[in-house]
Coordinates of C-alpha atoms in Angstrom, one line a residue:
M16 CA -21.9 31.7 -2.1
A17 CA -21.1 29.6 -5.3
S18 CA -24.6 28.1 -5.5
K19 CA -26.3 31.5 -5.4
C20 CA -24.3 32.9 -8.3
F21 CA -23.8 29.8 -10.5
S22 CA -25.6 26.7 -11.6
E23 CA -24.1 23.2 -11.7
E24 CA -23.6 23.6 -15.5
D25 CA -21.1 26.4 -14.8
F26 CA -19.0 23.9 -12.8
S27 CA -19.2 21.0 -15.2
C28 CA -16.4 19.7 -17.4
L29 CA -17.3 19.6 -21.1
V30 CA -15.6 16.2 -21.5
C31 CA -17.0 14.1 -18.5
C32 CA -20.0 16.4 -17.8
E33 CA -19.3 16.1 -14.1
V34 CA -18.3 18.8 -11.6
F35 CA -14.6 19.7 -12.3
K36 CA -12.1 17.5 -10.5
D37 CA -8.6 19.0 -10.4
P38 CA -9.4 21.5 -13.3
V39 CA -6.5 22.7 -15.4
V40 CA -6.5 25.7 -17.7
L41 CA -5.3 25.4 -21.3
S42 CA -3.5 28.1 -23.2
C43 CA -6.8 29.0 -24.9
S44 CA -8.3 29.7 -21.4
H45 CA -10.7 26.8 -21.4
S46 CA -10.7 24.6 -18.3
V47 CA -10.9 20.8 -18.3
C48 CA -10.5 18.0 -15.6
K49 CA -6.8 17.0 -15.4
D50 CA -7.6 13.3 -16.1
C51 CA -10.1 14.2 -18.9
I52 CA -7.6 16.3 -20.9
H53 CA -4.9 13.6 -20.8
R54 CA -7.4 10.9 -21.9
F55 CA -8.7 13.2 -24.6
W56 CA -5.2 13.9 -25.9
E57 CA -4.3 10.2 -25.8
S58 CA -7.4 9.2 -27.8
K59 CA -6.9 12.1 -30.4
G60 CA -3.2 11.8 -30.7
A61 CA -2.9 15.5 -30.5
Q62 CA -2.7 18.2 -27.8
E63 CA -5.7 20.2 -28.7
C64 CA -8.5 21.8 -26.7
P65 CA -11.7 19.7 -26.7
V66 CA -13.8 22.9 -26.9
C67 CA -12.1 25.1 -29.5
R68 CA -9.6 22.6 -31.0
K69 CA -6.8 25.1 -30.4
R70 CA -3.5 23.3 -29.9
S71 CA -2.1 23.5 -26.4
S72 CA 1.5 24.5 -26.0
K73 CA 2.0 22.8 -22.6
D74 CA 2.2 19.0 -21.9
N75 CA 1.1 19.6 -18.3
P76 CA -1.3 22.6 -18.1
P77 CA -1.4 24.4 -14.8
L78 CA -4.1 23.8 -12.1
N79 CA -7.0 26.3 -12.2
L80 CA -6.9 26.9 -8.4
A81 CA -9.7 29.5 -8.4
L82 CA -12.1 27.2 -10.2
K83 CA -11.0 24.2 -8.1
N84 CA -11.9 26.2 -4.9
L85 CA -15.3 27.2 -6.4
C86 CA -16.1 23.6 -7.3
E87 CA -15.3 22.4 -3.8
S88 CA -17.5 25.2 -2.3
F89 CA -20.3 24.3 -4.7
L90 CA -20.1 20.6 -3.8
Q91 CA -20.1 21.3 -0.1
E92 CA -23.2 23.6 -0.4
R93 CA -25.0 21.1 -2.5
S94 CA -24.3 18.4 0.1
E95 CA -25.6 20.6 2.9
R96 CA -28.8 21.4 0.9
S97 CA -29.4 17.8 0.1
S98 CA -28.9 16.8 3.7
S99 CA -31.6 19.2 4.9
V100 CA -34.1 18.3 2.2
C101 CA -36.3 15.2 2.0
H102 CA -35.0 13.0 -0.8
L103 CA -38.5 11.7 -1.4
H104 CA -40.6 14.9 -1.5
N105 CA -37.9 17.6 -2.0
E106 CA -39.3 19.4 1.0
K107 CA -37.3 20.9 3.9
L108 CA -36.9 18.5 6.8
K109 CA -38.7 20.5 9.6
L110 CA -40.1 17.6 11.8
F111 CA -38.6 14.8 13.8
C112 CA -40.3 11.4 13.9
L113 CA -40.1 10.2 17.5
D114 CA -41.0 6.6 16.5
D115 CA -38.5 6.2 13.8
Q116 CA -35.9 8.6 15.3
Q117 CA -35.3 10.5 12.0
P118 CA -36.0 13.9 10.5
V119 CA -39.0 14.1 8.0
C120 CA -40.8 16.7 6.0
V121 CA -44.5 17.8 6.2
V122 CA -45.5 15.4 3.4
C123 CA -43.8 12.5 5.2
Q124 CA -45.8 13.3 8.3
V125 CA -49.1 12.5 6.5
S126 CA -47.8 9.5 4.6
R127 CA -48.6 5.9 5.3
T128 CA -45.0 5.3 6.4
H129 CA -45.5 7.5 9.4
N130 CA -49.1 6.8 10.1
N131 CA -50.0 7.3 13.8
H132 CA -46.4 8.4 14.6
K133 CA -45.5 11.1 17.0
F134 CA -43.6 14.2 15.8
C135 CA -41.9 17.2 17.2
P136 CA -40.1 20.2 15.6
V137 CA -36.5 19.6 14.5
D138 CA -35.1 22.2 16.9
E139 CA -36.8 20.6 19.9
A140 CA -35.5 17.2 18.9
V141 CA -32.0 18.7 18.5
D142 CA -32.1 20.1 22.1
E143 CA -33.5 16.9 23.6
N144 CA -31.0 14.7 21.8
K145 CA -28.1 16.9 22.6
E146 CA -29.1 16.7 26.3
K147 CA -29.2 12.9 26.0
L148 CA -25.7 13.0 24.5
R149 CA -24.5 15.2 27.3
S150 CA -25.8 12.7 29.8
A151 CA -24.3 9.8 27.9
L152 CA -21.0 11.7 27.7
K153 CA -20.6 12.0 31.4
P154 CA -19.6 8.4 32.0
L155 CA -17.2 8.6 29.1
Q156 CA -15.7 11.9 30.4
E157 CA -15.4 10.3 33.9
K158 CA -13.7 7.3 32.3
L159 CA -11.4 9.6 30.4
R160 CA -10.4 11.3 33.7
I161 CA -9.7 7.9 35.1
F162 CA -7.6 7.0 32.1
E163 CA -5.7 10.3 32.3
E164 CA -5.0 9.7 36.0
F165 CA -3.9 6.2 35.2
K166 CA -1.6 7.5 32.5
Q167 CA -0.1 10.0 34.9
N168 CA 0.6 7.2 37.3
L169 CA 2.2 5.2 34.5
D170 CA 4.4 8.2 33.6
K171 CA 5.4 8.5 37.3
T172 CA 6.1 4.7 37.4
A173 CA 8.3 5.0 34.3
E174 CA 10.3 7.8 35.8
H175 CA 10.5 5.9 39.1
I176 CA 11.8 2.8 37.4
K177 CA 14.7 4.9 36.1
I178 CA 15.4 6.3 39.5
Q179 CA 15.2 2.8 41.1
S180 CA 17.6 1.5 38.5
R181 CA 20.2 4.3 39.1
C182 CA 19.8 4.1 42.9
T183 CA 20.1 0.3 42.9
E184 CA 23.2 0.4 40.7
T185 CA 24.8 3.0 43.1
Q186 CA 23.9 0.9 46.1
I187 CA 25.4 -2.3 44.6
H188 CA 28.7 -0.4 44.2
E189 CA 28.4 1.0 47.8
E190 CA 27.8 -2.5 49.2
F191 CA 31.0 -3.6 47.7
E192 CA 32.9 -0.6 48.9
K193 CA 31.6 -1.2 52.5
L194 CA 33.3 -4.6 52.5
H195 CA 36.6 -2.9 51.6
Q196 CA 39.6 -5.1 51.2
L197 CA 37.9 -8.1 52.7
L198 CA 35.7 -8.4 49.6
H199 CA 38.0 -6.7 47.2
D200 CA 39.5 -9.9 45.9
V201 CA 36.1 -11.5 45.5
E202 CA 34.8 -8.6 43.6
S203 CA 37.8 -8.5 41.4
A204 CA 37.5 -12.2 40.7
R205 CA 33.8 -11.6 39.7
I206 CA 34.7 -8.8 37.3
R207 CA 37.7 -10.8 36.0
A208 CA 35.4 -13.8 35.3
L209 CA 33.0 -11.5 33.5
R210 CA 35.8 -9.9 31.4
E211 CA 37.2 -13.3 30.6
E212 CA 33.8 -14.6 29.6
E213 CA 33.3 -11.4 27.5
E214 CA 36.7 -11.9 25.9
Q215 CA 36.2 -15.6 25.3
K216 CA 32.8 -15.2 23.8
S217 CA 33.8 -12.1 21.8
Q218 CA 36.7 -14.1 20.4
M219 CA 34.4 -17.0 19.6
M220 CA 32.0 -14.6 17.9
K221 CA 34.9 -12.9 16.1
E222 CA 36.1 -16.3 14.8
N223 CA 32.6 -17.2 13.7
I224 CA 32.3 -13.9 11.9
E225 CA 35.6 -14.4 10.2
K226 CA 34.7 -17.9 9.2
I227 CA 31.3 -16.9 7.8
N228 CA 33.1 -14.0 5.9
R229 CA 35.5 -16.6 4.4
D230 CA 32.6 -18.8 3.5
I231 CA 30.7 -15.9 1.9
S232 CA 33.8 -14.9 0.0
S233 CA 34.4 -18.4 -1.2
L234 CA 30.8 -18.9 -2.3
S235 CA 30.8 -15.5 -4.1
H236 CA 34.1 -16.5 -5.9
T237 CA 32.6 -19.9 -6.9
I238 CA 29.4 -18.3 -8.1
R239 CA 31.3 -15.7 -10.2
G240 CA 33.5 -18.4 -11.7
V241 CA 30.5 -20.5 -12.6
E242 CA 28.6 -17.5 -14.1
E243 CA 31.7 -16.6 -16.1
Q244 CA 32.0 -20.2 -17.3
M245 CA 28.4 -20.2 -18.4
T246 CA 29.1 -17.2 -20.7
A247 CA 32.0 -19.0 -22.4
E248 CA 31.8 -20.4 -26.0
D249 CA 30.0 -23.7 -26.3
V250 CA 33.0 -25.9 -26.9
S251 CA 35.0 -24.3 -24.1
F252 CA 31.9 -24.5 -21.8
L253 CA 31.6 -28.2 -22.5
Q254 CA 35.3 -28.8 -22.0
N255 CA 35.1 -27.4 -18.5
V256 CA 31.6 -28.4 -17.5
K257 CA 32.7 -31.4 -15.5
S258 CA 35.0 -29.4 -13.2
T259 CA 32.5 -26.6 -13.1
L260 CA 29.8 -29.0 -11.8
E261 CA 32.2 -30.3 -9.2
R262 CA 32.8 -26.7 -8.0
V263 CA 29.1 -26.2 -7.7
Q264 CA 28.5 -29.5 -5.9
C265 CA 31.2 -28.9 -3.4
G266 CA 29.4 -26.0 -1.7
A267 CA 30.0 -25.1 1.9
S268 CA 27.7 -26.4 4.6
D269 CA 25.0 -24.2 6.1
P270 CA 26.0 -21.9 8.9
E271 CA 25.3 -23.3 12.4
N272 CA 23.8 -21.3 15.3
I273 CA 25.8 -21.9 18.5
S274 CA 23.9 -21.7 21.8
G275 CA 25.4 -20.2 24.9
M276 CA 27.1 -17.3 23.1
M277 CA 25.6 -14.6 25.2
I278 CA 27.0 -13.4 28.5
N279 CA 25.7 -15.5 31.4
V280 CA 24.3 -12.5 33.3
A281 CA 22.4 -14.6 35.8
K282 CA 25.7 -16.4 36.8
H283 CA 27.4 -13.1 37.6
L284 CA 24.5 -11.2 39.2
S285 CA 22.0 -13.7 40.7
N286 CA 22.0 -13.3 44.5
L287 CA 25.4 -11.7 44.2
K288 CA 25.5 -10.2 47.6
F289 CA 24.1 -13.2 49.4
T290 CA 26.5 -15.6 47.5
V291 CA 29.5 -13.6 48.4
I292 CA 28.5 -13.2 52.1
H293 CA 27.6 -16.9 52.2
K294 CA 31.2 -17.7 51.3
M295 CA 32.4 -15.5 54.2
K296 CA 30.1 -16.6 57.0
D297 CA 32.7 -16.3 59.6
N298 CA 33.2 -12.6 58.9
V299 CA 29.7 -11.3 58.1
Q300 CA 26.2 -11.2 59.4
Y301 CA 22.9 -11.3 57.4
T302 CA 19.4 -10.2 58.0
P303 CA 16.7 -12.9 57.6
V304 CA 14.1 -10.4 56.4
T305 CA 14.5 -7.4 54.1
L306 CA 11.9 -4.8 53.2
D307 CA 10.3 -4.4 49.8
P308 CA 10.2 -0.7 48.9
N309 CA 7.6 -1.4 46.1
T310 CA 5.1 -2.1 48.8
A311 CA 5.9 0.8 51.2
H312 CA 3.4 3.5 51.9
C313 CA 4.5 6.9 50.5
D314 CA 5.0 8.2 54.1
L315 CA 7.7 5.6 54.7
L316 CA 11.4 5.9 54.0
M317 CA 13.6 2.8 53.6
S318 CA 17.3 2.6 54.4
D319 CA 19.6 1.9 51.4
D320 CA 20.2 -1.6 52.7
L321 CA 16.4 -2.2 53.2
F322 CA 16.9 -3.2 56.8
S323 CA 15.1 -0.3 58.4
V324 CA 12.1 1.9 57.9
R325 CA 11.0 5.2 59.4
F326 CA 7.9 7.4 59.2
S327 CA 8.2 10.8 57.4
A328 CA 5.3 12.9 56.4
D329 CA 7.7 14.6 54.0
A330 CA 8.6 11.4 52.1
A331 CA 8.8 11.4 48.4
A332 CA 5.4 12.3 46.8
L333 CA 6.6 11.1 43.4
I334 CA 6.4 7.4 44.3
P335 CA 3.9 5.8 41.9
D336 CA 0.7 4.2 43.2
N337 CA 1.5 0.7 41.9
P338 CA -0.9 -2.2 42.8
E339 CA 1.5 -3.6 45.4
R340 CA 1.8 -0.4 47.5
F341 CA -0.2 0.4 50.6
D342 CA -2.1 3.6 50.2
V343 CA -3.8 4.3 53.6
Y344 CA -1.8 2.9 56.5
S345 CA 2.0 3.4 56.6
C346 CA 2.8 -0.2 56.1
V347 CA 5.5 -2.1 54.3
L348 CA 6.0 -5.9 53.6
G349 CA 9.1 -8.0 53.7
S350 CA 10.6 -8.9 50.3
E351 CA 10.0 -12.6 50.7
S352 CA 7.0 -14.7 51.6
F353 CA 6.8 -17.9 53.6
S354 CA 4.6 -21.0 53.3
S355 CA 6.5 -23.6 55.2
G356 CA 9.3 -24.0 57.8
I357 CA 10.3 -21.9 60.8
H358 CA 11.3 -18.2 60.3
C359 CA 12.4 -15.7 62.9
W360 CA 13.4 -12.1 62.8
D361 CA 14.1 -9.5 65.5
V362 CA 13.0 -5.9 65.2
Q363 CA 14.3 -2.9 67.1
V364 CA 11.2 -0.7 67.9
G365 CA 13.1 1.7 70.1
D366 CA 11.2 4.6 71.5
N367 CA 8.5 4.7 68.8
T368 CA 5.1 5.5 70.2
Y369 CA 3.0 3.7 67.4
W370 CA 4.2 0.6 65.6
A371 CA 2.8 -2.8 64.6
L372 CA 4.5 -6.1 63.6
G373 CA 3.2 -9.3 62.2
V374 CA 2.4 -11.1 59.0
M375 CA 0.0 -10.6 56.1
T376 CA -1.4 -13.1 53.6
E377 CA -0.4 -12.9 50.0
S378 CA -4.0 -12.3 48.8
A379 CA -4.8 -9.7 51.5
Q380 CA -5.9 -6.3 50.1
R381 CA -3.2 -3.6 50.5
K382 CA -5.4 -0.7 49.3
S383 CA -7.7 1.3 51.7
N384 CA -8.1 0.2 55.3
V385 CA -6.2 -3.0 55.8
F386 CA -7.5 -3.4 59.3
S387 CA -11.1 -3.7 58.0
R388 CA -10.2 -6.8 55.9
T389 CA -9.0 -10.3 56.7
G390 CA -5.4 -11.3 56.3
V391 CA -3.3 -9.6 59.1
W392 CA -2.1 -11.0 62.4
C393 CA -0.1 -8.5 64.4
V394 CA 1.0 -7.1 67.8
Y395 CA 0.9 -3.3 68.0
Y396 CA 1.9 -0.6 70.5
Y397 CA 0.1 2.7 70.8
S398 CA -0.2 5.3 73.6
G399 CA 1.6 3.1 76.1
K400 CA -0.6 0.0 75.5
Y401 CA 0.1 -3.3 73.7
A402 CA -2.6 -5.2 71.9
A403 CA -2.9 -8.3 69.6
V404 CA -5.1 -8.0 66.4
I405 CA -6.5 -10.4 63.9
T406 CA -8.2 -8.4 61.1
P407 CA -10.9 -7.4 60.5
E408 CA -11.0 -5.4 63.8
T409 CA -10.6 -8.3 66.2
G410 CA -8.3 -7.3 69.0
F411 CA -7.5 -7.5 72.7
D412 CA -5.1 -5.9 75.1
L413 CA -1.9 -7.5 76.2
S414 CA -0.4 -7.4 79.6
V415 CA 3.2 -6.3 79.1
K416 CA 4.9 -5.1 82.3
E417 CA 7.9 -3.4 80.9
K418 CA 8.3 -1.3 77.8
V419 CA 9.7 -3.4 75.0
E420 CA 12.5 -2.1 72.8
R421 CA 13.1 -5.2 70.7
I422 CA 10.5 -7.7 69.4
R423 CA 11.2 -11.2 68.2
V424 CA 8.7 -12.5 65.6
E425 CA 8.8 -16.3 65.1
L426 CA 6.6 -17.9 62.4
D427 CA 6.2 -21.7 62.4
C428 CA 4.2 -22.3 59.2
D429 CA 4.0 -26.1 59.6
R430 CA 2.6 -25.9 63.2
G431 CA 0.5 -22.8 62.5
K432 CA 2.0 -20.6 65.2
L433 CA 3.0 -16.9 65.2
S434 CA 4.8 -15.9 68.4
F435 CA 6.0 -12.6 69.7
S436 CA 8.5 -12.2 72.5
D437 CA 11.1 -9.8 74.0
P438 CA 14.5 -11.4 73.3
L439 CA 16.3 -9.1 75.7
T440 CA 14.4 -10.4 78.7
N441 CA 13.3 -13.7 77.2
T442 CA 9.7 -12.7 77.9
H443 CA 6.8 -14.2 75.9
I444 CA 4.3 -11.6 74.7
H445 CA 1.7 -13.4 72.6
T446 CA 1.2 -16.4 70.3
F447 CA -1.4 -16.7 67.5
T448 CA -2.5 -20.2 66.5
H449 CA -3.7 -20.4 63.0
K450 CA -3.3 -22.8 60.1
F451 CA -2.0 -20.6 57.3
T452 CA -3.3 -21.9 54.0
E453 CA -1.4 -19.5 51.8
R454 CA 1.9 -17.7 51.7
V455 CA 2.4 -14.9 54.2
Y456 CA 4.7 -11.8 54.2
P457 CA 6.4 -10.2 57.2
W458 CA 4.4 -7.0 57.9
F459 CA 5.6 -3.7 59.5
T460 CA 3.8 -0.5 60.4
V461 CA 5.3 2.6 61.9
I462 CA 3.4 5.9 62.3
S463 CA 5.6 7.8 64.8
N464 CA 8.8 9.5 63.5
I465 CA 10.8 9.2 66.8
S466 CA 13.1 6.4 65.5
P467 CA 13.0 3.8 62.7
L468 CA 12.0 0.2 62.9
V469 CA 15.2 -1.8 62.4
I470 CA 15.4 -5.5 61.4
L471 CA 18.4 -6.7 63.3
P472 CA 21.1 -8.9 61.7
V473 CA 21.9 -12.4 63.0
K474 CA 25.1 -14.3 63.0
S475 CA 25.3 -16.7 60.1
Q476 CA 25.4 -20.3 61.1
Q477 CA 27.2 -23.1 59.4

């Protein structure tokens, strides 16, 4: 609207001859750029209007907001006009050069610059290029969707970390409570050692702080004394300069950082439960394998002690889909992997109608169908039949005469043997022979919800 009613001269400052920038209105009603009027006054040495020479009564004239808005509108319209007009021929840009991919005017079309080029109307080029951009945006929009889903999983993971922390802390306390008086003295000793270490190191820190405060106070006192001596009269200054220099040269040594001042958290918490139980072997049992809840499919529920797992279609849906977790089959791994030695664990399968036990390599894929990829050796039971499987999809039926309620899994990494047996009847079920070249994890699958799979404890041996 401003361009239709006014010319550029109407919006020009009479001092700088440019379009007004932050115009202020003087008491005589003339308007000038804010910076221009201050420079003009500084050069003249008087606060007068550069147009009518009338003296201004205000050191900081008010902003002419209406004129400022008009100038901004004018500049915007001028920019829009210039962008739609050819800067070479001052003609409206009505065509689009397909060779150079730029808008041109009718004069440009017949110029040497665009000789033998192809053209189309601007509106057609706009439609075509918008369609290209829409197509180009689709991968970005899909990537945005992936990023948003990934962020949602990160948010879920962050919340799950807090839940895990709270639950783990609660379970640590409960484990101590279950041991009752038998472990009360051990727990008290642990807490007492922590408090003593806290008190000892807090006292050491307090003494260090007090010492550094004394050093700071002493240095500050010395500095003030020297500074006062430097302001004394010449003769007095020279009479005391020797002792003053001695005070300066006898400064305190630099503060020394002392290592080992923090609480030794690892000493108090590292393998706490196992360490305590190990000291009381005659009174407790331990489980050679525990489950890793971070690998468990969302349809599986772990016991608090991580010794048993059961299938539940109503399991927590808020569990994040972290990289370690199975997402198709209801599987879970043991918390520790093995690469050497002999390892054995017994599993109570009970009356479950669909279960599988075995080992899985560290590098095996846990996402999608694990049975279609290499890395799993297992025995499974389904619909009254037992079978042995080596993934991918290599399996054969096993002849088991009586229903098995307990399975013993024995892994001999050095000899390359993985054996399954019934410890109750001492009956061999199957043995895989394979030279494992990488670490393997105990692997469990349960799909029926009749009873949980339970990893049974064994008597600790001296």
